[in-house]
Amino acid sequence: MPRRLGHFQQAFTDWLDVNQPRFAVAVRLQMGKSGSVSIELLNQPACLRIHANRINLGVWVHWDAITWDALLDLDVLAVRTRQGYRCGLCEDVVQIWPDLELLWADHLFEPFVQWVNASYAKAETLTLLGNAATCTTAQLFRYEQPQATNEVVAVIPLHPH
């Protein structure tokens, strides 16, 4: 772990310290050398990679050395203005945040906790579909499973008891 955390790492760490109780599944951070964080969820399957930095937070599925699909892919592009910061990717409504930490929380951290609680924590399996040579997809399933006509590559149980 680096001696001194980068700005983004410190912001995520501070936010997580306050918001950890909101997560339906325990979260642990590992600091990267490039100012990024790797995130682990309790009992997370080995095929999931959760990585965040100052412009992206993504939950990716890797299977047999192939990036199979993204379950979550959040982006933010901080633009400094006289009033504070805005996201350069938001075209409909221009909102200003007084600092980067609040912009990151709004665009990355809050949607992540919402995804964990609404999707990941409630899912029973992670199902991989497709063919690595053509098209691949990954889906979280709570009760129902994919139709038999889909090419199921793997069904990975989540949250073992």
Short mmCIF file of N, CA and C in Angstrom, two decimals:
data_model
loop_
_atom_site.label_atom_id
_atom_site.label_comp_id
_atom_site.label_asym_id
_atom_site.label_seq_id
_atom_site.Cartn_x
_atom_site.Cartn_y
_atom_site.Cartn_z
N MET A 1 0.85 -1.17 0.00
CA MET A 1 0.00 0.00 0.00
C MET A 1 0.89 1.24 0.00
N PRO A 2 0.56 2.25 -0.79
CA PRO A 2 1.39 3.45 -0.84
C PRO A 2 1.40 4.16 0.50
N ARG A 3 2.48 4.89 0.75
CA ARG A 3 2.60 5.62 2.01
C ARG A 3 1.54 6.71 2.12
N ARG A 4 1.28 7.37 1.02
CA ARG A 4 0.31 8.45 1.01
C ARG A 4 -0.72 8.16 -0.07
N LEU A 5 -1.98 8.23 0.31
CA LEU A 5 -3.05 7.93 -0.64
C LEU A 5 -3.21 9.08 -1.63
N GLY A 6 -3.56 8.73 -2.87
CA GLY A 6 -3.89 9.75 -3.86
C GLY A 6 -5.22 10.39 -3.52
N HIS A 7 -5.53 11.48 -4.18
CA HIS A 7 -6.76 12.24 -3.92
C HIS A 7 -8.00 11.36 -4.06
N PHE A 8 -8.10 10.62 -5.16
CA PHE A 8 -9.26 9.75 -5.36
C PHE A 8 -9.31 8.65 -4.31
N GLN A 9 -8.18 8.01 -4.03
CA GLN A 9 -8.14 6.95 -3.03
C GLN A 9 -8.61 7.46 -1.67
N GLN A 10 -8.14 8.63 -1.29
CA GLN A 10 -8.53 9.20 0.00
C GLN A 10 -10.02 9.52 0.02
N ALA A 11 -10.52 10.07 -1.09
CA ALA A 11 -11.95 10.40 -1.17
C ALA A 11 -12.80 9.14 -1.04
N PHE A 12 -12.42 8.06 -1.74
CA PHE A 12 -13.20 6.82 -1.66
C PHE A 12 -13.11 6.23 -0.27
N THR A 13 -11.93 6.22 0.31
CA THR A 13 -11.74 5.69 1.66
C THR A 13 -12.59 6.46 2.68
N ASP A 14 -12.55 7.79 2.61
CA ASP A 14 -13.34 8.61 3.53
C ASP A 14 -14.83 8.36 3.34
N TRP A 15 -15.28 8.30 2.09
CA TRP A 15 -16.69 8.05 1.81
C TRP A 15 -17.11 6.67 2.33
N LEU A 16 -16.27 5.66 2.09
CA LEU A 16 -16.60 4.30 2.52
C LEU A 16 -16.63 4.20 4.04
N ASP A 17 -15.74 4.90 4.74
CA ASP A 17 -15.75 4.88 6.21
C ASP A 17 -17.11 5.31 6.75
N VAL A 18 -17.71 6.30 6.14
CA VAL A 18 -19.01 6.82 6.57
C VAL A 18 -20.15 5.94 6.08
N ASN A 19 -20.03 5.39 4.88
CA ASN A 19 -21.14 4.71 4.22
C ASN A 19 -21.11 3.19 4.26
N GLN A 20 -20.08 2.59 4.85
CA GLN A 20 -19.98 1.13 4.91
C GLN A 20 -21.26 0.48 5.45
N PRO A 21 -21.91 1.04 6.48
CA PRO A 21 -23.14 0.40 6.99
C PRO A 21 -24.29 0.36 5.97
N ARG A 22 -24.24 1.18 4.95
CA ARG A 22 -25.30 1.19 3.94
C ARG A 22 -25.21 0.01 2.98
N PHE A 23 -24.06 -0.64 2.90
CA PHE A 23 -23.87 -1.75 1.97
C PHE A 23 -24.51 -3.01 2.52
N ALA A 24 -25.29 -3.70 1.70
CA ALA A 24 -25.91 -4.97 2.07
C ALA A 24 -24.87 -6.10 2.10
N VAL A 25 -23.72 -5.87 1.46
CA VAL A 25 -22.62 -6.83 1.41
C VAL A 25 -21.36 -6.07 1.83
N ALA A 26 -20.57 -6.68 2.69
CA ALA A 26 -19.36 -6.01 3.16
C ALA A 26 -18.41 -5.69 2.01
N VAL A 27 -17.76 -4.53 2.09
CA VAL A 27 -16.86 -4.04 1.05
C VAL A 27 -15.47 -3.82 1.65
N ARG A 28 -14.45 -4.19 0.88
CA ARG A 28 -13.06 -3.96 1.29
C ARG A 28 -12.31 -3.33 0.12
N LEU A 29 -11.46 -2.36 0.43
CA LEU A 29 -10.67 -1.68 -0.59
C LEU A 29 -9.23 -2.12 -0.55
N GLN A 30 -8.62 -2.17 -1.74
CA GLN A 30 -7.17 -2.34 -1.87
C GLN A 30 -6.68 -1.20 -2.74
N MET A 31 -5.63 -0.53 -2.30
CA MET A 31 -5.13 0.64 -3.01
C MET A 31 -4.18 0.22 -4.13
N GLY A 32 -4.37 0.85 -5.30
CA GLY A 32 -3.48 0.61 -6.43
C GLY A 32 -2.42 1.70 -6.50
N LYS A 33 -1.35 1.43 -7.19
CA LYS A 33 -0.25 2.39 -7.31
C LYS A 33 -0.62 3.60 -8.15
N SER A 34 -1.59 3.47 -9.01
CA SER A 34 -1.91 4.55 -9.94
C SER A 34 -2.98 5.49 -9.40
N GLY A 35 -3.24 5.47 -8.09
CA GLY A 35 -4.28 6.31 -7.53
C GLY A 35 -5.66 5.69 -7.65
N SER A 36 -5.70 4.41 -7.95
CA SER A 36 -6.96 3.70 -8.12
C SER A 36 -7.24 2.81 -6.91
N VAL A 37 -8.42 2.22 -6.88
CA VAL A 37 -8.77 1.25 -5.85
C VAL A 37 -9.35 0.01 -6.50
N SER A 38 -9.03 -1.13 -5.93
CA SER A 38 -9.70 -2.37 -6.26
C SER A 38 -10.66 -2.64 -5.11
N ILE A 39 -11.84 -3.09 -5.44
CA ILE A 39 -12.89 -3.28 -4.46
C ILE A 39 -13.23 -4.76 -4.42
N GLU A 40 -13.38 -5.28 -3.22
CA GLU A 40 -13.81 -6.66 -3.04
C GLU A 40 -15.09 -6.68 -2.23
N LEU A 41 -16.02 -7.53 -2.64
CA LEU A 41 -17.26 -7.74 -1.92
C LEU A 41 -17.16 -9.07 -1.17
N LEU A 42 -17.84 -9.17 -0.04
CA LEU A 42 -17.83 -10.39 0.75
C LEU A 42 -18.22 -11.58 -0.10
N ASN A 43 -17.42 -12.64 -0.08
CA ASN A 43 -17.66 -13.87 -0.85
C ASN A 43 -17.76 -13.63 -2.35
N GLN A 44 -17.08 -12.63 -2.83
CA GLN A 44 -17.09 -12.31 -4.26
C GLN A 44 -16.46 -13.44 -5.06
N PRO A 45 -17.09 -13.87 -6.15
CA PRO A 45 -16.46 -14.91 -6.97
C PRO A 45 -15.17 -14.39 -7.61
N ALA A 46 -14.25 -15.29 -7.83
CA ALA A 46 -12.93 -14.91 -8.36
C ALA A 46 -13.01 -14.27 -9.74
N CYS A 47 -14.07 -14.51 -10.47
CA CYS A 47 -14.17 -13.97 -11.84
C CYS A 47 -14.56 -12.49 -11.87
N LEU A 48 -14.98 -11.91 -10.74
CA LEU A 48 -15.34 -10.48 -10.71
C LEU A 48 -14.13 -9.63 -10.43
N ARG A 49 -14.01 -8.53 -11.16
CA ARG A 49 -12.98 -7.52 -10.91
C ARG A 49 -13.70 -6.19 -10.77
N ILE A 50 -13.52 -5.54 -9.62
CA ILE A 50 -14.16 -4.25 -9.38
C ILE A 50 -13.03 -3.25 -9.18
N HIS A 51 -13.02 -2.24 -10.02
CA HIS A 51 -11.91 -1.30 -10.05
C HIS A 51 -12.48 0.11 -10.20
N ALA A 52 -11.88 1.06 -9.49
CA ALA A 52 -12.34 2.45 -9.58
C ALA A 52 -11.15 3.40 -9.62
N ASN A 53 -11.33 4.48 -10.37
CA ASN A 53 -10.35 5.56 -10.39
C ASN A 53 -11.13 6.86 -10.59
N ARG A 54 -10.43 7.94 -10.79
CA ARG A 54 -11.08 9.26 -10.82
C ARG A 54 -12.04 9.46 -12.00
N ILE A 55 -12.06 8.55 -12.97
CA ILE A 55 -12.96 8.70 -14.11
C ILE A 55 -13.91 7.52 -14.34
N ASN A 56 -13.72 6.40 -13.61
CA ASN A 56 -14.53 5.22 -13.89
C ASN A 56 -14.62 4.32 -12.66
N LEU A 57 -15.78 3.68 -12.53
CA LEU A 57 -15.95 2.58 -11.58
C LEU A 57 -16.63 1.47 -12.36
N GLY A 58 -15.97 0.33 -12.45
CA GLY A 58 -16.50 -0.77 -13.24
C GLY A 58 -16.47 -2.10 -12.52
N VAL A 59 -17.49 -2.90 -12.78
CA VAL A 59 -17.57 -4.28 -12.29
C VAL A 59 -17.52 -5.16 -13.52
N TRP A 60 -16.41 -5.87 -13.68
CA TRP A 60 -16.18 -6.66 -14.88
C TRP A 60 -16.09 -8.14 -14.55
N VAL A 61 -16.56 -8.96 -15.47
CA VAL A 61 -16.48 -10.41 -15.34
C VAL A 61 -15.37 -10.91 -16.26
N HIS A 62 -14.42 -11.65 -15.69
CA HIS A 62 -13.32 -12.27 -16.45
C HIS A 62 -13.47 -13.78 -16.33
N TRP A 63 -13.48 -14.45 -17.46
CA TRP A 63 -13.67 -15.91 -17.47
C TRP A 63 -12.72 -16.52 -18.47
N ASP A 64 -11.95 -17.50 -18.06
CA ASP A 64 -10.98 -18.16 -18.94
C ASP A 64 -10.09 -17.15 -19.65
N ALA A 65 -9.56 -16.21 -18.88
CA ALA A 65 -8.63 -15.18 -19.39
C ALA A 65 -9.26 -14.25 -20.42
N ILE A 66 -10.58 -14.15 -20.42
CA ILE A 66 -11.31 -13.28 -21.35
C ILE A 66 -12.17 -12.32 -20.54
N THR A 67 -12.15 -11.04 -20.91
CA THR A 67 -13.08 -10.10 -20.31
C THR A 67 -14.44 -10.39 -20.92
N TRP A 68 -15.32 -10.96 -20.11
CA TRP A 68 -16.59 -11.49 -20.59
C TRP A 68 -17.65 -10.41 -20.77
N ASP A 69 -17.82 -9.56 -19.74
CA ASP A 69 -18.87 -8.54 -19.79
C ASP A 69 -18.71 -7.60 -18.61
N ALA A 70 -19.36 -6.45 -18.69
CA ALA A 70 -19.42 -5.51 -17.57
C ALA A 70 -20.80 -5.62 -16.93
N LEU A 71 -20.83 -5.72 -15.62
CA LEU A 71 -22.10 -5.69 -14.90
C LEU A 71 -22.45 -4.26 -14.50
N LEU A 72 -21.43 -3.42 -14.39
CA LEU A 72 -21.63 -2.01 -14.05
C LEU A 72 -20.45 -1.24 -14.62
N ASP A 73 -20.72 -0.13 -15.28
CA ASP A 73 -19.65 0.68 -15.87
C ASP A 73 -20.06 2.15 -15.75
N LEU A 74 -19.52 2.82 -14.76
CA LEU A 74 -19.86 4.22 -14.46
C LEU A 74 -18.72 5.14 -14.87
N ASP A 75 -19.05 6.25 -15.47
CA ASP A 75 -18.03 7.21 -15.91
C ASP A 75 -18.33 8.60 -15.39
N VAL A 76 -17.27 9.36 -15.19
CA VAL A 76 -17.38 10.77 -14.81
C VAL A 76 -16.19 11.50 -15.45
N LEU A 77 -16.42 12.71 -15.88
CA LEU A 77 -15.36 13.54 -16.44
C LEU A 77 -15.44 14.89 -15.74
N ALA A 78 -14.58 15.08 -14.75
CA ALA A 78 -14.61 16.31 -13.95
C ALA A 78 -14.08 17.48 -14.77
N VAL A 79 -14.87 18.55 -14.78
CA VAL A 79 -14.49 19.79 -15.45
C VAL A 79 -14.56 20.89 -14.40
N ARG A 80 -13.45 21.57 -14.21
CA ARG A 80 -13.42 22.65 -13.22
C ARG A 80 -14.00 23.93 -13.81
N THR A 81 -14.86 24.57 -13.04
CA THR A 81 -15.45 25.84 -13.44
C THR A 81 -15.19 26.85 -12.32
N ARG A 82 -15.56 28.08 -12.53
CA ARG A 82 -15.40 29.08 -11.47
C ARG A 82 -16.25 28.77 -10.25
N GLN A 83 -17.38 28.11 -10.49
CA GLN A 83 -18.31 27.79 -9.40
C GLN A 83 -17.97 26.49 -8.68
N GLY A 84 -17.20 25.63 -9.29
CA GLY A 84 -16.88 24.32 -8.72
C GLY A 84 -16.57 23.33 -9.82
N TYR A 85 -17.18 22.15 -9.74
CA TYR A 85 -16.94 21.09 -10.73
C TYR A 85 -18.27 20.62 -11.31
N ARG A 86 -18.20 20.25 -12.59
CA ARG A 86 -19.34 19.63 -13.26
C ARG A 86 -18.81 18.42 -14.01
N CYS A 87 -19.73 17.57 -14.44
CA CYS A 87 -19.35 16.40 -15.24
C CYS A 87 -19.46 16.76 -16.71
N GLY A 88 -18.38 16.63 -17.43
CA GLY A 88 -18.36 16.92 -18.86
C GLY A 88 -19.14 15.92 -19.70
N LEU A 89 -19.56 14.80 -19.10
CA LEU A 89 -20.33 13.79 -19.82
C LEU A 89 -21.83 14.02 -19.70
N CYS A 90 -22.24 14.82 -18.74
CA CYS A 90 -23.67 15.10 -18.52
C CYS A 90 -24.09 16.22 -19.46
N GLU A 91 -24.99 15.91 -20.37
CA GLU A 91 -25.40 16.89 -21.37
C GLU A 91 -26.75 17.52 -21.06
N ASP A 92 -27.65 16.79 -20.43
CA ASP A 92 -29.01 17.28 -20.22
C ASP A 92 -29.08 18.38 -19.15
N VAL A 93 -28.57 18.08 -17.98
CA VAL A 93 -28.63 19.02 -16.86
C VAL A 93 -27.21 19.29 -16.38
N VAL A 94 -26.87 20.56 -16.32
CA VAL A 94 -25.54 20.92 -15.82
C VAL A 94 -25.68 21.22 -14.33
N GLN A 95 -25.08 20.37 -13.54
CA GLN A 95 -25.08 20.55 -12.09
C GLN A 95 -23.66 20.83 -11.66
N ILE A 96 -23.51 21.70 -10.67
CA ILE A 96 -22.19 22.07 -10.16
C ILE A 96 -22.02 21.51 -8.75
N TRP A 97 -20.88 20.89 -8.51
CA TRP A 97 -20.51 20.41 -7.18
C TRP A 97 -19.37 21.27 -6.68
N PRO A 98 -19.36 21.60 -5.39
CA PRO A 98 -18.32 22.48 -4.86
C PRO A 98 -16.92 21.86 -4.85
N ASP A 99 -16.85 20.51 -4.85
CA ASP A 99 -15.54 19.86 -4.86
C ASP A 99 -15.61 18.52 -5.58
N LEU A 100 -14.43 17.99 -5.89
CA LEU A 100 -14.36 16.71 -6.61
C LEU A 100 -14.97 15.56 -5.83
N GLU A 101 -14.78 15.57 -4.52
CA GLU A 101 -15.28 14.48 -3.69
C GLU A 101 -16.79 14.31 -3.85
N LEU A 102 -17.53 15.41 -3.88
CA LEU A 102 -18.98 15.34 -4.04
C LEU A 102 -19.38 14.91 -5.45
N LEU A 103 -18.63 15.32 -6.45
CA LEU A 103 -18.89 14.88 -7.82
C LEU A 103 -18.65 13.38 -7.94
N TRP A 104 -17.52 12.89 -7.41
CA TRP A 104 -17.24 11.46 -7.44
C TRP A 104 -18.31 10.68 -6.68
N ALA A 105 -18.72 11.18 -5.52
CA ALA A 105 -19.74 10.49 -4.74
C ALA A 105 -21.04 10.38 -5.54
N ASP A 106 -21.43 11.44 -6.20
CA ASP A 106 -22.68 11.46 -6.96
C ASP A 106 -22.63 10.53 -8.18
N HIS A 107 -21.51 10.54 -8.90
CA HIS A 107 -21.44 9.81 -10.17
C HIS A 107 -20.88 8.39 -10.05
N LEU A 108 -20.09 8.12 -9.01
CA LEU A 108 -19.45 6.81 -8.88
C LEU A 108 -19.86 6.07 -7.61
N PHE A 109 -19.64 6.69 -6.46
CA PHE A 109 -19.81 5.98 -5.19
C PHE A 109 -21.27 5.64 -4.90
N GLU A 110 -22.17 6.62 -5.04
CA GLU A 110 -23.58 6.38 -4.74
C GLU A 110 -24.21 5.37 -5.71
N PRO A 111 -23.98 5.50 -7.02
CA PRO A 111 -24.52 4.47 -7.92
C PRO A 111 -23.96 3.07 -7.63
N PHE A 112 -22.71 3.00 -7.14
CA PHE A 112 -22.12 1.70 -6.80
C PHE A 112 -22.85 1.07 -5.63
N VAL A 113 -23.05 1.81 -4.53
CA VAL A 113 -23.76 1.24 -3.38
C VAL A 113 -25.18 0.86 -3.78
N GLN A 114 -25.82 1.63 -4.63
CA GLN A 114 -27.17 1.30 -5.09
C GLN A 114 -27.16 0.00 -5.90
N TRP A 115 -26.16 -0.17 -6.77
CA TRP A 115 -26.06 -1.40 -7.57
C TRP A 115 -25.80 -2.60 -6.66
N VAL A 116 -24.88 -2.45 -5.71
CA VAL A 116 -24.59 -3.56 -4.79
C VAL A 116 -25.86 -3.99 -4.07
N ASN A 117 -26.61 -3.04 -3.53
CA ASN A 117 -27.78 -3.37 -2.73
C ASN A 117 -28.97 -3.85 -3.57
N ALA A 118 -29.20 -3.24 -4.72
CA ALA A 118 -30.37 -3.57 -5.52
C ALA A 118 -30.14 -4.76 -6.45
N SER A 119 -28.92 -4.97 -6.90
CA SER A 119 -28.65 -6.02 -7.89
C SER A 119 -27.78 -7.15 -7.32
N TYR A 120 -26.56 -6.83 -6.93
CA TYR A 120 -25.61 -7.87 -6.52
C TYR A 120 -26.07 -8.61 -5.26
N ALA A 121 -26.43 -7.89 -4.22
CA ALA A 121 -26.80 -8.53 -2.95
C ALA A 121 -28.04 -9.39 -3.07
N LYS A 122 -28.93 -9.08 -4.00
CA LYS A 122 -30.17 -9.83 -4.16
C LYS A 122 -30.06 -10.98 -5.14
N ALA A 123 -28.97 -11.03 -5.89
CA ALA A 123 -28.79 -12.09 -6.89
C ALA A 123 -28.34 -13.38 -6.21
N GLU A 124 -28.76 -14.48 -6.78
CA GLU A 124 -28.34 -15.80 -6.31
C GLU A 124 -27.21 -16.36 -7.14
N THR A 125 -27.19 -16.00 -8.44
CA THR A 125 -26.15 -16.52 -9.32
C THR A 125 -25.67 -15.45 -10.29
N LEU A 126 -24.47 -15.64 -10.76
CA LEU A 126 -23.91 -14.90 -11.88
C LEU A 126 -23.85 -15.92 -13.01
N THR A 127 -24.56 -15.63 -14.10
CA THR A 127 -24.64 -16.58 -15.21
C THR A 127 -23.93 -16.01 -16.42
N LEU A 128 -23.03 -16.80 -16.98
CA LEU A 128 -22.29 -16.41 -18.18
C LEU A 128 -22.91 -17.09 -19.38
N LEU A 129 -23.19 -16.29 -20.40
CA LEU A 129 -23.84 -16.78 -21.61
C LEU A 129 -23.01 -16.42 -22.82
N GLY A 130 -23.16 -17.18 -23.88
CA GLY A 130 -22.53 -16.83 -25.14
C GLY A 130 -21.40 -17.75 -25.54
N ASN A 131 -20.55 -17.19 -26.37
CA ASN A 131 -19.42 -17.92 -26.92
C ASN A 131 -18.25 -16.95 -27.00
N ALA A 132 -17.14 -17.30 -26.41
CA ALA A 132 -15.99 -16.40 -26.35
C ALA A 132 -15.53 -15.93 -27.73
N ALA A 133 -15.80 -16.70 -28.76
CA ALA A 133 -15.37 -16.33 -30.10
C ALA A 133 -16.30 -15.33 -30.77
N THR A 134 -17.52 -15.20 -30.26
CA THR A 134 -18.48 -14.33 -30.94
C THR A 134 -19.05 -13.26 -30.01
N CYS A 135 -19.89 -13.67 -29.08
CA CYS A 135 -20.58 -12.69 -28.22
C CYS A 135 -20.70 -13.26 -26.82
N THR A 136 -20.38 -12.45 -25.83
CA THR A 136 -20.45 -12.91 -24.45
C THR A 136 -21.28 -11.93 -23.62
N THR A 137 -21.97 -12.46 -22.63
CA THR A 137 -22.73 -11.62 -21.71
C THR A 137 -22.74 -12.28 -20.34
N ALA A 138 -22.87 -11.45 -19.33
CA ALA A 138 -22.97 -11.93 -17.96
C ALA A 138 -24.19 -11.27 -17.33
N GLN A 139 -24.94 -12.05 -16.57
CA GLN A 139 -26.15 -11.53 -15.94
C GLN A 139 -26.27 -12.05 -14.53
N LEU A 140 -26.78 -11.18 -13.66
CA LEU A 140 -27.11 -11.59 -12.30
C LEU A 140 -28.54 -12.09 -12.30
N PHE A 141 -28.77 -13.24 -11.64
CA PHE A 141 -30.12 -13.81 -11.55
C PHE A 141 -30.48 -14.01 -10.09
N ARG A 142 -31.73 -13.66 -9.80
CA ARG A 142 -32.22 -13.85 -8.44
C ARG A 142 -32.87 -15.23 -8.31
N TYR A 143 -33.89 -15.49 -9.08
CA TYR A 143 -34.57 -16.79 -9.01
C TYR A 143 -34.58 -17.47 -10.37
N GLU A 144 -35.00 -16.72 -11.37
CA GLU A 144 -35.13 -17.31 -12.70
C GLU A 144 -33.74 -17.51 -13.32
N GLN A 145 -33.68 -18.45 -14.20
CA GLN A 145 -32.45 -18.73 -14.93
C GLN A 145 -32.72 -18.51 -16.42
N PRO A 146 -31.66 -18.37 -17.22
CA PRO A 146 -31.86 -18.12 -18.64
C PRO A 146 -32.59 -19.29 -19.32
N GLN A 147 -33.24 -18.96 -20.42
CA GLN A 147 -33.95 -19.97 -21.20
C GLN A 147 -32.95 -20.99 -21.74
N ALA A 148 -33.41 -22.20 -21.94
CA ALA A 148 -32.55 -23.28 -22.40
C ALA A 148 -31.96 -23.01 -23.78
N THR A 149 -32.55 -22.09 -24.54
CA THR A 149 -32.04 -21.81 -25.87
C THR A 149 -30.74 -20.99 -25.83
N ASN A 150 -30.49 -20.31 -24.73
CA ASN A 150 -29.25 -19.54 -24.61
C ASN A 150 -28.08 -20.47 -24.30
N GLU A 151 -26.93 -20.10 -24.79
CA GLU A 151 -25.74 -20.90 -24.53
C GLU A 151 -25.16 -20.54 -23.17
N VAL A 152 -25.47 -21.33 -22.16
CA VAL A 152 -25.00 -21.09 -20.81
C VAL A 152 -23.60 -21.69 -20.66
N VAL A 153 -22.64 -20.83 -20.33
CA VAL A 153 -21.27 -21.26 -20.17
C VAL A 153 -21.00 -21.65 -18.72
N ALA A 154 -21.53 -20.86 -17.77
CA ALA A 154 -21.31 -21.14 -16.36
C ALA A 154 -22.40 -20.47 -15.53
N VAL A 155 -22.74 -21.12 -14.43
CA VAL A 155 -23.63 -20.56 -13.42
C VAL A 155 -22.86 -20.55 -12.13
N ILE A 156 -22.54 -19.34 -11.65
CA ILE A 156 -21.68 -19.18 -10.49
C ILE A 156 -22.54 -18.75 -9.31
N PRO A 157 -22.58 -19.56 -8.25
CA PRO A 157 -23.39 -19.18 -7.09
C PRO A 157 -22.77 -17.98 -6.36
N LEU A 158 -23.63 -17.11 -5.85
CA LEU A 158 -23.20 -15.96 -5.07
C LEU A 158 -23.67 -16.13 -3.63
N HIS A 159 -23.01 -15.48 -2.71
CA HIS A 159 -23.41 -15.45 -1.30
C HIS A 159 -23.62 -16.82 -0.70
N PRO A 160 -22.62 -17.70 -0.74
CA PRO A 160 -22.80 -19.03 -0.14
C PRO A 160 -23.04 -18.90 1.37
N HIS A 161 -23.86 -19.79 1.87
CA HIS A 161 -24.22 -19.74 3.29
C HIS A 161 -23.30 -20.59 4.10
#
